[in-house]
Tab-separated table of C-alpha atoms and ligand atoms in Angstrom:
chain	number	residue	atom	x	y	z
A	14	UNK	CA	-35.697	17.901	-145.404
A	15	UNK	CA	-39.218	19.594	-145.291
A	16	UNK	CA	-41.228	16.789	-143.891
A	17	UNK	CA	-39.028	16.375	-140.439
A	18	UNK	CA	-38.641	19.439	-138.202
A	19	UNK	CA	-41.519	19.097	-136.189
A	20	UNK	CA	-44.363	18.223	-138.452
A	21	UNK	CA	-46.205	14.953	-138.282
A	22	UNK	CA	-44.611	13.503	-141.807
A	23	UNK	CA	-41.215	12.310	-141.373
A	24	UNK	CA	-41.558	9.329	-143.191
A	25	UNK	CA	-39.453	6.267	-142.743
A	26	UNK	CA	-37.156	7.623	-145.722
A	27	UNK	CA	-36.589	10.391	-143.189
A	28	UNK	CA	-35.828	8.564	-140.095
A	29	UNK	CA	-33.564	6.334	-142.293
A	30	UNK	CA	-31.716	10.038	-143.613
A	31	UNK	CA	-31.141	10.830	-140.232
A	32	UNK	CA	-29.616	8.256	-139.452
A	33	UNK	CA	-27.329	7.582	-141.996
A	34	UNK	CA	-26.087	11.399	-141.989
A	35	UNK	CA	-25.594	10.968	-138.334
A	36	UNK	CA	-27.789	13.868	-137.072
A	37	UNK	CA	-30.284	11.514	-135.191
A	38	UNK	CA	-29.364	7.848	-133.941
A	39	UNK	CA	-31.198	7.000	-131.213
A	40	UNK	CA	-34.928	6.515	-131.028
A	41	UNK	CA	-35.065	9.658	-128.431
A	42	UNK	CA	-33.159	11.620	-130.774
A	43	UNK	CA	-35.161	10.771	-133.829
A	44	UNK	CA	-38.528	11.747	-131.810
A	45	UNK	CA	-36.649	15.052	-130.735
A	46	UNK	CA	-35.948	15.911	-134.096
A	47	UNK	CA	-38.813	14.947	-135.970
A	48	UNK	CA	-41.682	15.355	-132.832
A	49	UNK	CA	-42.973	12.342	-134.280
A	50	UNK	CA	-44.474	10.419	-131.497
A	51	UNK	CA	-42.802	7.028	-129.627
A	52	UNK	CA	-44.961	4.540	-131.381
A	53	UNK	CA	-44.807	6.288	-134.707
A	54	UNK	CA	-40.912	6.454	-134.290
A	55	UNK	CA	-41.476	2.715	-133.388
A	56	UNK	CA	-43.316	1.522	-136.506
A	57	UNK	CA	-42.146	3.260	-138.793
A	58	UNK	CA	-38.277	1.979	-137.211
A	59	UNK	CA	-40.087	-1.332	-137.353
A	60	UNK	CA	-40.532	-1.991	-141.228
A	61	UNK	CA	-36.812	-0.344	-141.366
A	62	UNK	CA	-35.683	-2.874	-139.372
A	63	UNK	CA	-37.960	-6.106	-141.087
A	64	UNK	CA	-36.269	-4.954	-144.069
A	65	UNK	CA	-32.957	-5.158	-143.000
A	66	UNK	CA	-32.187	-1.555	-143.883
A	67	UNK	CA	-31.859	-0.680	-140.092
A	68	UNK	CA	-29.948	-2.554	-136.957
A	69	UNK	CA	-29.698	-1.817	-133.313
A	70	UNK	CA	-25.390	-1.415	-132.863
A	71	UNK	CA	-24.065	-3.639	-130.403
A	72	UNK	CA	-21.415	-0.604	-129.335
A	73	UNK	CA	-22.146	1.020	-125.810
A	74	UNK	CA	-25.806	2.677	-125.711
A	75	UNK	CA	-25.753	6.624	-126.174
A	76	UNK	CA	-27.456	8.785	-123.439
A	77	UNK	CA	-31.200	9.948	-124.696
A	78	UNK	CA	-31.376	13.760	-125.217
A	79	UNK	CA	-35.423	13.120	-123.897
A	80	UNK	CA	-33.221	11.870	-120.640
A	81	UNK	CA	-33.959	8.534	-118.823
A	82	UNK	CA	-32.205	5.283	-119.903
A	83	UNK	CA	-29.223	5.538	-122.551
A	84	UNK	CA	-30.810	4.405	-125.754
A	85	UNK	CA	-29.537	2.242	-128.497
A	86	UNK	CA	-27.407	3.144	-130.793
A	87	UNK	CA	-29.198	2.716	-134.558
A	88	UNK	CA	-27.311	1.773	-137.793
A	89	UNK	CA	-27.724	1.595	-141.447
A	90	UNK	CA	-27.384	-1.867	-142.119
A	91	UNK	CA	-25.320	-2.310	-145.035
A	92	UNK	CA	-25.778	-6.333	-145.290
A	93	UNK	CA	-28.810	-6.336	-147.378
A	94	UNK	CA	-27.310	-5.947	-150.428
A	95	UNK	CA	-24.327	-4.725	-152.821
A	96	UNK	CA	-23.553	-2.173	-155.485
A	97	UNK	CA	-21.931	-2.985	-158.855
A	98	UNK	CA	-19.811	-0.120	-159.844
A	99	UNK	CA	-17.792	0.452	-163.189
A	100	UNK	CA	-15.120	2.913	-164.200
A	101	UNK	CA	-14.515	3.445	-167.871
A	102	UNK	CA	-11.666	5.125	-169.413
A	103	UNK	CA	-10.646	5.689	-173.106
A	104	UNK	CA	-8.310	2.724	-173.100
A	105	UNK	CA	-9.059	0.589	-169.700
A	106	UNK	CA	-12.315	-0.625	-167.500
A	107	UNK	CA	-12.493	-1.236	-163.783
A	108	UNK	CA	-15.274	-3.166	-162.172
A	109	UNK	CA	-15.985	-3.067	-158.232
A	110	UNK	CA	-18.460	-5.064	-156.035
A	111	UNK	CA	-19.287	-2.618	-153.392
A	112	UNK	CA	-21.149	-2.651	-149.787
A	113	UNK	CA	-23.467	0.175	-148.980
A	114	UNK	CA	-21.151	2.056	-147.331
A	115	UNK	CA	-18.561	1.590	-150.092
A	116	UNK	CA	-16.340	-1.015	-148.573
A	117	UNK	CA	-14.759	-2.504	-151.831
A	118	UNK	CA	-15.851	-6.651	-151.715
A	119	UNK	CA	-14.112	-7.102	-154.812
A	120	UNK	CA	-12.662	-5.565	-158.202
A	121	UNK	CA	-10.945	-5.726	-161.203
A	122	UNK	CA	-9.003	-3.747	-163.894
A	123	UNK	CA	-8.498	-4.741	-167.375
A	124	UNK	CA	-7.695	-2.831	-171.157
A	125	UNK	CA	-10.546	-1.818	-173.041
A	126	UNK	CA	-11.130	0.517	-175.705
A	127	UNK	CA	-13.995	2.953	-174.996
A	128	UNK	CA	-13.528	3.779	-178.565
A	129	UNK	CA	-15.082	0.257	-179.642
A	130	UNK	CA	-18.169	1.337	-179.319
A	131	UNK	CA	-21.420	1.030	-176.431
A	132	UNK	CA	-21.960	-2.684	-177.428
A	133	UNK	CA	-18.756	-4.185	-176.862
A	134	UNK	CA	-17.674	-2.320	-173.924
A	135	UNK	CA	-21.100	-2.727	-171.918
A	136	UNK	CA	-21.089	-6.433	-172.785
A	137	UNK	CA	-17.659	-6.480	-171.636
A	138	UNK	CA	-18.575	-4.430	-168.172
A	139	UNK	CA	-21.590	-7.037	-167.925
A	140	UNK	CA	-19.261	-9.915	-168.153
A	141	UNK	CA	-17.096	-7.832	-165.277
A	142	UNK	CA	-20.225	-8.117	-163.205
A	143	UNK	CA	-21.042	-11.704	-163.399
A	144	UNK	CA	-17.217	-12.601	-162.336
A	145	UNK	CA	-17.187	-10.487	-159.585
A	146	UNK	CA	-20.753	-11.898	-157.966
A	147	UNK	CA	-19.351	-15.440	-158.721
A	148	UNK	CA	-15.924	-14.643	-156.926
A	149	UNK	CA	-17.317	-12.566	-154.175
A	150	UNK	CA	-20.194	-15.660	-153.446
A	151	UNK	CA	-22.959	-13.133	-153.727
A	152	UNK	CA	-25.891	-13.871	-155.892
A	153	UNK	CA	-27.073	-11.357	-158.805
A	154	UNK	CA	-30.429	-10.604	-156.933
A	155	UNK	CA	-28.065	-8.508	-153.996
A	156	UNK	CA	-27.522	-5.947	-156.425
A	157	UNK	CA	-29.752	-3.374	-155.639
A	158	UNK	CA	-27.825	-0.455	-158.214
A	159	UNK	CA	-25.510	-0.309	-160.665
A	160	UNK	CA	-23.185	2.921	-161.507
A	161	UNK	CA	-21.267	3.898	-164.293
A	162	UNK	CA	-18.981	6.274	-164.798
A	163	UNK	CA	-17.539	7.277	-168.509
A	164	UNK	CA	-15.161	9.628	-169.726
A	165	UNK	CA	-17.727	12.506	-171.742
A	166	UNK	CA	-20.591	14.762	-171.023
A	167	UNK	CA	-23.837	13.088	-169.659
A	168	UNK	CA	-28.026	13.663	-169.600
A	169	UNK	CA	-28.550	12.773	-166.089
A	170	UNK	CA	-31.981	12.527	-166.586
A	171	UNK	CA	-31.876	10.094	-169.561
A	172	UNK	CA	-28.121	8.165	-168.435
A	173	UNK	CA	-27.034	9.116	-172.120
A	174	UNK	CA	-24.001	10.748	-173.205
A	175	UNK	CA	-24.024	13.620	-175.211
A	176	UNK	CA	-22.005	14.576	-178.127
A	177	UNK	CA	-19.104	12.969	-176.174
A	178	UNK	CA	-15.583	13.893	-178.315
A	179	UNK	CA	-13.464	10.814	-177.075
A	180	UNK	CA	-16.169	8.660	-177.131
A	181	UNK	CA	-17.281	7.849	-181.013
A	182	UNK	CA	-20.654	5.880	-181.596
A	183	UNK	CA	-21.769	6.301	-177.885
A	184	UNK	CA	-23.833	9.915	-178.712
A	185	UNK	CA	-26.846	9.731	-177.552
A	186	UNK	CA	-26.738	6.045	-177.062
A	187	UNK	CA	-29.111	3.803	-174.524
A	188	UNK	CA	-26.285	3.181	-171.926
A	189	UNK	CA	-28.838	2.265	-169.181
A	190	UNK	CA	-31.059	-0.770	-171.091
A	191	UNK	CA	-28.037	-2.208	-172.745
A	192	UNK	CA	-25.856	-2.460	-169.369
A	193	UNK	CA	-29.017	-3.934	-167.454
A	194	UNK	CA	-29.580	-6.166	-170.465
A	195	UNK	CA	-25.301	-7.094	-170.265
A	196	UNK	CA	-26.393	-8.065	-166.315
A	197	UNK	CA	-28.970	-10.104	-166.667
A	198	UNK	CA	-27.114	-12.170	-169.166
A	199	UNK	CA	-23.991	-12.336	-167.100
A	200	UNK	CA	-24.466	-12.491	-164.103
A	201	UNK	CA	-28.159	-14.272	-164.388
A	202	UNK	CA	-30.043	-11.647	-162.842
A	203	UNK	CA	-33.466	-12.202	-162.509
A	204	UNK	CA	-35.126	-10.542	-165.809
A	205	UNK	CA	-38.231	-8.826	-163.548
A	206	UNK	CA	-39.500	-6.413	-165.783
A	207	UNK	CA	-41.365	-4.481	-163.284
A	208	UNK	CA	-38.152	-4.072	-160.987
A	209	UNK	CA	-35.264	-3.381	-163.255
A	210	UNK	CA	-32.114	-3.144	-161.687
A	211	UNK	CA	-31.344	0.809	-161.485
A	212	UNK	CA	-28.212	1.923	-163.551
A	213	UNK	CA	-26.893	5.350	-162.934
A	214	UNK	CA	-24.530	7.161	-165.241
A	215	UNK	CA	-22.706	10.154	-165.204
A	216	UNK	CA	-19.497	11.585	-166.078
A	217	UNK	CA	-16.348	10.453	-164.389
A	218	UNK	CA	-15.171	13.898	-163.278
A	219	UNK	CA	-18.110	14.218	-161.437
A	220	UNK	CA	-18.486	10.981	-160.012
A	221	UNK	CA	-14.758	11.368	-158.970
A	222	UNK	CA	-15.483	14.547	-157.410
A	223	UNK	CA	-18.217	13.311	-155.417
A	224	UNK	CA	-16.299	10.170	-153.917
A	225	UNK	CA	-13.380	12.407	-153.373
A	226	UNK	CA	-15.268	15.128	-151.525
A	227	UNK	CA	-17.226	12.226	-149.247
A	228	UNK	CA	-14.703	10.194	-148.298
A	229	UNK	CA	-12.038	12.848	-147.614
A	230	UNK	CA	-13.699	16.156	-147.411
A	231	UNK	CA	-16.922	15.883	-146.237
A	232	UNK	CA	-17.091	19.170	-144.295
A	233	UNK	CA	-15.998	20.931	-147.653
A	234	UNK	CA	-19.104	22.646	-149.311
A	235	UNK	CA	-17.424	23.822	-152.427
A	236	UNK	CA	-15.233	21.111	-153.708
A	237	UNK	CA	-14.030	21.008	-157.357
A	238	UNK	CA	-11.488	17.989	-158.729
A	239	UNK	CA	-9.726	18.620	-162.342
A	240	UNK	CA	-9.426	15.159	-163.939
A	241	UNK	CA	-6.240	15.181	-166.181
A	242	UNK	CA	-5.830	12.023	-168.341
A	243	UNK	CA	-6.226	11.615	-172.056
A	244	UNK	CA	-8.979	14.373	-171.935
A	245	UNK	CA	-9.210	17.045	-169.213
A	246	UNK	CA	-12.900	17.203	-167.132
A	247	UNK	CA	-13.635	19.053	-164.238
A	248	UNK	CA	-16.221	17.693	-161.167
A	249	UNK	CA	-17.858	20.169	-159.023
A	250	UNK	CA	-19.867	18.968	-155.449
A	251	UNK	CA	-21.634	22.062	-153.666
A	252	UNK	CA	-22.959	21.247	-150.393
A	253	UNK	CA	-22.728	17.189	-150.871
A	254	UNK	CA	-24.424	17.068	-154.123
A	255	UNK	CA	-22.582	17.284	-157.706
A	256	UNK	CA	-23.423	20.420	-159.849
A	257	UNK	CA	-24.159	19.412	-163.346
A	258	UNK	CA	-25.660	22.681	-165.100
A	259	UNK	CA	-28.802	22.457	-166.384
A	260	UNK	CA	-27.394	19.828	-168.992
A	261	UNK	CA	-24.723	18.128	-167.731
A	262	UNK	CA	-22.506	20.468	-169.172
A	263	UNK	CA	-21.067	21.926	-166.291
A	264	UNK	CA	-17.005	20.860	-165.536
A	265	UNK	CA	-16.584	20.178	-169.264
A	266	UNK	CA	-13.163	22.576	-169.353
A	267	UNK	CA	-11.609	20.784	-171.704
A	268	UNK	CA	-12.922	22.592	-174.826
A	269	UNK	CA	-12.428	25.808	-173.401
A	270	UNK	CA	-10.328	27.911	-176.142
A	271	UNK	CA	-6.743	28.307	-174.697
A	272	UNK	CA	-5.244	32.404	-175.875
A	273	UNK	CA	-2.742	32.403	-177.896
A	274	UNK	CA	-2.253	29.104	-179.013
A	275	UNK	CA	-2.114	28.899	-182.956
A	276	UNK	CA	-4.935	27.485	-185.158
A	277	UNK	CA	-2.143	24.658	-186.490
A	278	UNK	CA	-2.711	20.744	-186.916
A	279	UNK	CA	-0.853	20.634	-183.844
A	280	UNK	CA	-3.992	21.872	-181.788
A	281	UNK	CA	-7.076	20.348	-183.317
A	282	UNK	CA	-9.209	18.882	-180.895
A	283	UNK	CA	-10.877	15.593	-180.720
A	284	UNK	CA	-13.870	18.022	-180.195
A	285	UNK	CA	-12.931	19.651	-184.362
A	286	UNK	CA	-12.130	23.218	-182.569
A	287	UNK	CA	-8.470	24.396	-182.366
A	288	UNK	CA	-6.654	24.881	-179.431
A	289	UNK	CA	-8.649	23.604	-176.734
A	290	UNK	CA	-7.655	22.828	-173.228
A	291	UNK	CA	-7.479	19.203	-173.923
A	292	UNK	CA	-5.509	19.645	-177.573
A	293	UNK	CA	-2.554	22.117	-175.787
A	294	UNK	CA	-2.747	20.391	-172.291
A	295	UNK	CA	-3.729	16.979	-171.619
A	296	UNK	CA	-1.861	13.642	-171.100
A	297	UNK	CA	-2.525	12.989	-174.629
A	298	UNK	CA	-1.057	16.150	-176.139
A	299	UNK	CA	1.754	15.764	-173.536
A	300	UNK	CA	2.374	12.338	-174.893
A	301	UNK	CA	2.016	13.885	-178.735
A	302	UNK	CA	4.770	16.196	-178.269
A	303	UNK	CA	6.678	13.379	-176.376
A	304	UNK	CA	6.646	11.423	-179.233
A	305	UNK	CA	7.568	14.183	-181.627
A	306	UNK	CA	10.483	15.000	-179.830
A	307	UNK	CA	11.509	10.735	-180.299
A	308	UNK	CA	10.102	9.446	-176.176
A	309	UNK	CA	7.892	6.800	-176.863
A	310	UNK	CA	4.533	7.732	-175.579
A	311	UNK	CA	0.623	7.369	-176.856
A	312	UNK	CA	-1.219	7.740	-173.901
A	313	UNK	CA	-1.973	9.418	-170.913
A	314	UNK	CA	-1.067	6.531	-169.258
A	315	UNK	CA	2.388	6.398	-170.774
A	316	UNK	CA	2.893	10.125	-169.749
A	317	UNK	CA	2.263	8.914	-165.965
A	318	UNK	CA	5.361	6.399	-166.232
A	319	UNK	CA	7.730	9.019	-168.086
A	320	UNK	CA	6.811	10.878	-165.063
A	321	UNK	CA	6.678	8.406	-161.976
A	322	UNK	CA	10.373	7.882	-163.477
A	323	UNK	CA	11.225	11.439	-163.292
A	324	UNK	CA	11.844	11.646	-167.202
A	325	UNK	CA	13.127	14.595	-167.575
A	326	UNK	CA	11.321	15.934	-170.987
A	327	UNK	CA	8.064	14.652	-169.468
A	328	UNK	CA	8.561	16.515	-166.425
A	329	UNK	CA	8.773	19.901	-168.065
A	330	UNK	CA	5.907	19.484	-170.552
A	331	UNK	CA	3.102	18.500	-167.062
A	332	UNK	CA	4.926	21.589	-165.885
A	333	UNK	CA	3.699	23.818	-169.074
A	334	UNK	CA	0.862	21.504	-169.386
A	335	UNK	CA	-0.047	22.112	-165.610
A	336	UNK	CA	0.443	26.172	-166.418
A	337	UNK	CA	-1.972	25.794	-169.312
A	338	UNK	CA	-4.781	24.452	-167.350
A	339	UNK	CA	-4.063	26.440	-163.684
A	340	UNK	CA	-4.716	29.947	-166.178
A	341	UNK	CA	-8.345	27.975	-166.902
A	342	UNK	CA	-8.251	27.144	-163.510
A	343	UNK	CA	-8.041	30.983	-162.396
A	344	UNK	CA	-11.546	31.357	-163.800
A	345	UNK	CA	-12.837	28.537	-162.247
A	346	UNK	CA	-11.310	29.522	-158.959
A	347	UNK	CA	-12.783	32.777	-159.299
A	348	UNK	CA	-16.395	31.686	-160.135
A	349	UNK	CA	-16.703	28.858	-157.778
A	350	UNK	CA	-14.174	30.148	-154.638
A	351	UNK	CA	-13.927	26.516	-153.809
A	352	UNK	CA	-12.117	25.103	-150.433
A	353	UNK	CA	-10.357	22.545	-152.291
A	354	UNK	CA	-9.268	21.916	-155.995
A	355	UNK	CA	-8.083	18.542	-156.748
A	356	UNK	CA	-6.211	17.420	-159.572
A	357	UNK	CA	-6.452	13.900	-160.521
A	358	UNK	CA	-5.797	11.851	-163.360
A	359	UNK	CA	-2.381	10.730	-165.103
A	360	UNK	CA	-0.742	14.088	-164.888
A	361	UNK	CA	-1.400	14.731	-161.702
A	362	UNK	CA	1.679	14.913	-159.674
A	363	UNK	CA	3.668	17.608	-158.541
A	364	UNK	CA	5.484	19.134	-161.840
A	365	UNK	CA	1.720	19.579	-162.551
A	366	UNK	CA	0.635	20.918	-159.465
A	367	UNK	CA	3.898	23.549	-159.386
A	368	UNK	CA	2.454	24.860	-163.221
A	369	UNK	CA	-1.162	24.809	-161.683
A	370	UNK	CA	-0.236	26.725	-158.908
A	371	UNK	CA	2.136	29.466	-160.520
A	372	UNK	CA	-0.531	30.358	-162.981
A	373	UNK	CA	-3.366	30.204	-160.611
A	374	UNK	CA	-1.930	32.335	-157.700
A	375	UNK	CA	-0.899	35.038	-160.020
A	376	UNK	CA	-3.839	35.015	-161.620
A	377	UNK	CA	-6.893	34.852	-159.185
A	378	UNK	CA	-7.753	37.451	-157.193
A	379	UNK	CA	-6.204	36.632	-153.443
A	380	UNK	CA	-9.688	36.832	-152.007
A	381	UNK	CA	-10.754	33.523	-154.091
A	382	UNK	CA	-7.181	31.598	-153.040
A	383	UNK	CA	-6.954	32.914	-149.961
A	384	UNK	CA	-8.164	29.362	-147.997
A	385	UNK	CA	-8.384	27.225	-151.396
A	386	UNK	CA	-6.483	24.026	-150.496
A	387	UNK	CA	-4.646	22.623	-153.809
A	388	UNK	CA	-4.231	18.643	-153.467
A	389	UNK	CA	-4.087	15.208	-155.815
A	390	UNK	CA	-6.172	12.553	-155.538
A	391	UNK	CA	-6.969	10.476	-152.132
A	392	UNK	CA	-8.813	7.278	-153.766
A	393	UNK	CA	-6.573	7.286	-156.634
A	394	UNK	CA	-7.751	4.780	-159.508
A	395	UNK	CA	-10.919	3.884	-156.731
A	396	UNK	CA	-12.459	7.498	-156.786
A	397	UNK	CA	-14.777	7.038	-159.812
A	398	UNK	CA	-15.944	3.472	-158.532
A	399	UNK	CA	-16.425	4.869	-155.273
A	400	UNK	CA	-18.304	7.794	-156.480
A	401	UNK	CA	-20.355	6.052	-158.677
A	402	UNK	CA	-21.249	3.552	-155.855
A	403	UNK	CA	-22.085	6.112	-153.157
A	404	UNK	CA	-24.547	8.086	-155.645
A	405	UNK	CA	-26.482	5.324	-156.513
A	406	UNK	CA	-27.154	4.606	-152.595
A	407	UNK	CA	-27.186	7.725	-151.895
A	408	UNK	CA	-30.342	7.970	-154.881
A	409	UNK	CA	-31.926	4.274	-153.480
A	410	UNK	CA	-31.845	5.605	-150.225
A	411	UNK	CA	-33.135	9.018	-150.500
A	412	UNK	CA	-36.083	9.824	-148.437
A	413	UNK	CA	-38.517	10.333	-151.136
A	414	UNK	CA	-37.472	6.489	-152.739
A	415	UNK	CA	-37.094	4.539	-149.531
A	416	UNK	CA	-41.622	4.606	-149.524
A	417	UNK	CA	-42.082	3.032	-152.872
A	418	UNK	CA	-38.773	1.075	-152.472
A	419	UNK	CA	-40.074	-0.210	-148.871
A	420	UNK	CA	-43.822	-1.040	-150.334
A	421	UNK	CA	-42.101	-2.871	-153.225
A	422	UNK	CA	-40.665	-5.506	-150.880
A	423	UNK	CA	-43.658	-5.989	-149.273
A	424	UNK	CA	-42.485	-3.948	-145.758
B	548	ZN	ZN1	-12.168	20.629	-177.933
């Protein structure tokens, strides 16, 4: 934060940063930090406040660190408005009405087909909106972001996917207008061309990754989660913020090239390469060579209940399957020297963890493994709703938006 630190500039953004991170919540300690003046620290706190962003906490005052009387203790005030969040995956959808501080108001889960195309399925998440505003009593003029996460590789700077291989017709596709569009019919948001609702989309690894890491991990600053469902995708948050590559390629493990496995039929990708991660390794190929073997099983999602009852065929394929990836995983380990890996997804669970960690540990150099922390999932089926909700407040409220946001409301 360049502006604070004694110069003259913190901005209200700033103020408002410091005191959501925690580093500065009391109007001594956000002059001390700062050297902003009292009266600046007091106006600028004022239009904070008039817009409901900011609230004096009714717990006990804190003592100042300029001395004299304990101050007030000052709060984001989450009250102001709501996020919409939505979690797709290649054969279900989850919706969640969130508060700023990702307290979930309301949700739902239901079966849709990712593979039907952008149209249906954002018209369908749309739909998702509007029932949860009208359950939850809020009106669509709370919502102040929307996030989206989606199973394939995305442009953060455009909110299109790219080239995505389980996700046909959605390549390059206008995700952003046509969900916005979806919520205003819906849920009767007010059609304000000048403020469009802001819709944020990235890839569910990564939004995973960074709702894991902040709810759970916070203090971690190299934190990478493995997604294991129907395709494999990997989520990588260095020092709070998610690493995307200079395309949005980064995490996308899945189509790495596996050694040794044979160029048959058996090991074509979704991607049209042979014996990728995601062909050998993933809940779908688990559930392939479950079903060739006469266990009824399609899906990722099928694999998980083979497993959760301990079927015994299912258990030793996540074990190879888990082996597979944890040799990928080596490299990853190696490159990144994260303090936590976390496997999520349908496979997750510990004949997975056991191949991960038999193939990782003889693999990586001890240096790189030496404190890594291998764990599953915390949020479960809420980390990519909760991810995708905390980025998009933690873009609104950035320090360089809160100005333009704050002049737009008239404060
Ligand atoms: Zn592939």
């Amino acid at each position: 934060m360049k502006s604070v630190n004694g110069s003259d500039r913190a901005s209200a953004g700033d103020l408002l940063h410091l005191v959501r991170s925690g580093r500065a919540t009391t109007r001594g300690a956000l002059q001390q930090v700062t050297g902003l003046s009292r009266a600046t620290v007091g106006q600028r706190l004022d239009r904070l406040f008039r817009a409901g962003w900011l609230r004096e906490g009714s717990g006990n005052p804190v003592e100042s660190p300029l001395g004299g009387r304990p101050s007030v203790r000052l709060e984001f005030d989450d009250a102001h408005a709501v996020v919409l969040a939505a979690d797709l995956e290649t054969r279900h959808a989850r919706t969640a009405l969130l508060t700023l501080t990702g307290e979930v108001v309301a949700e739902h889960g239901w079966p849709l087909r990712v593979d039907e195309g952008p149209e249906k399925v954002l018209d369908e998440v749309g739909a998702g909106f509007g029932e949860l505003l009208r359950a939850s009593g809020r009106p669509a003029d709370s919502v102040c972001g929307i996030g989206l996460a989606v199973p394939g590789p995305v442009d953060s700077g455009t909110g299109r996917v790219v080239q995505p291989p389980i996700m046909p017709g959605w390549d390059g596709y206008d995700i952003r207008g046509r969900l916005r569009r979806a919520f205003t019919e819906h849920a009767g948001a007010p059609t304000t061309a000048s403020a469009p609702v802001p819709v944020c989309v990235d890839n569910d690894a990564n939004l995973m990754a960074y709702g894991e890491q902040r709810a759970h991990y916070p203090d971690c600053s190299a934190f990478a989660l493995v997604k294991v469902s129907t395709g494999i995708g990997a989520g990588v948050v260095v020092d709070g913020s998610v690493y995307r590559g200079i395309d949005g390629g980064a995490g996308d493990i899945g189509h790495i090239r596996v050694p040794g496995v044979p160029g048959s039929a058996a090991a074509l990708c979704k991607c049209g390469s042979y014996g990728c991660l995601a062909a050998v390794a993933s809940g779908r190929a688990v559930a392939a060579r479950l079903a060739a073997a006469g266990v009824p099983a399609a899906s990722g999602s099928d694999v998980r209940e083979l497993l959760a009852a301990g079927h015994p065929e299912a258990v030793g394929l996540a074990r190879e399957a888990g082996r597979q990836v944890g040799e990928v995983l080596a490299t990853v380990v190696t490159l990144l020297n994260p303090g936590v890996l976390m496997i999520a997804g349908d496979l997750a669970g510990t004949p997975f963890l056991t191949g991960v960690r038999e193939l990782l540990y003889q693999r990586a150099l001890p240096r790189s493994t030496a404190h890594l922390e291998i764990v599953t999932s915390r949020l479960g089926e809420r980390a990519g709703l909760l991810g995708a909700g905390a980025l998009v407040v933690e873009q609104l409220y950035a320090p360089e938006r809160v100005e333009a946001r704050l002049a737009a409301l008239g404060f």
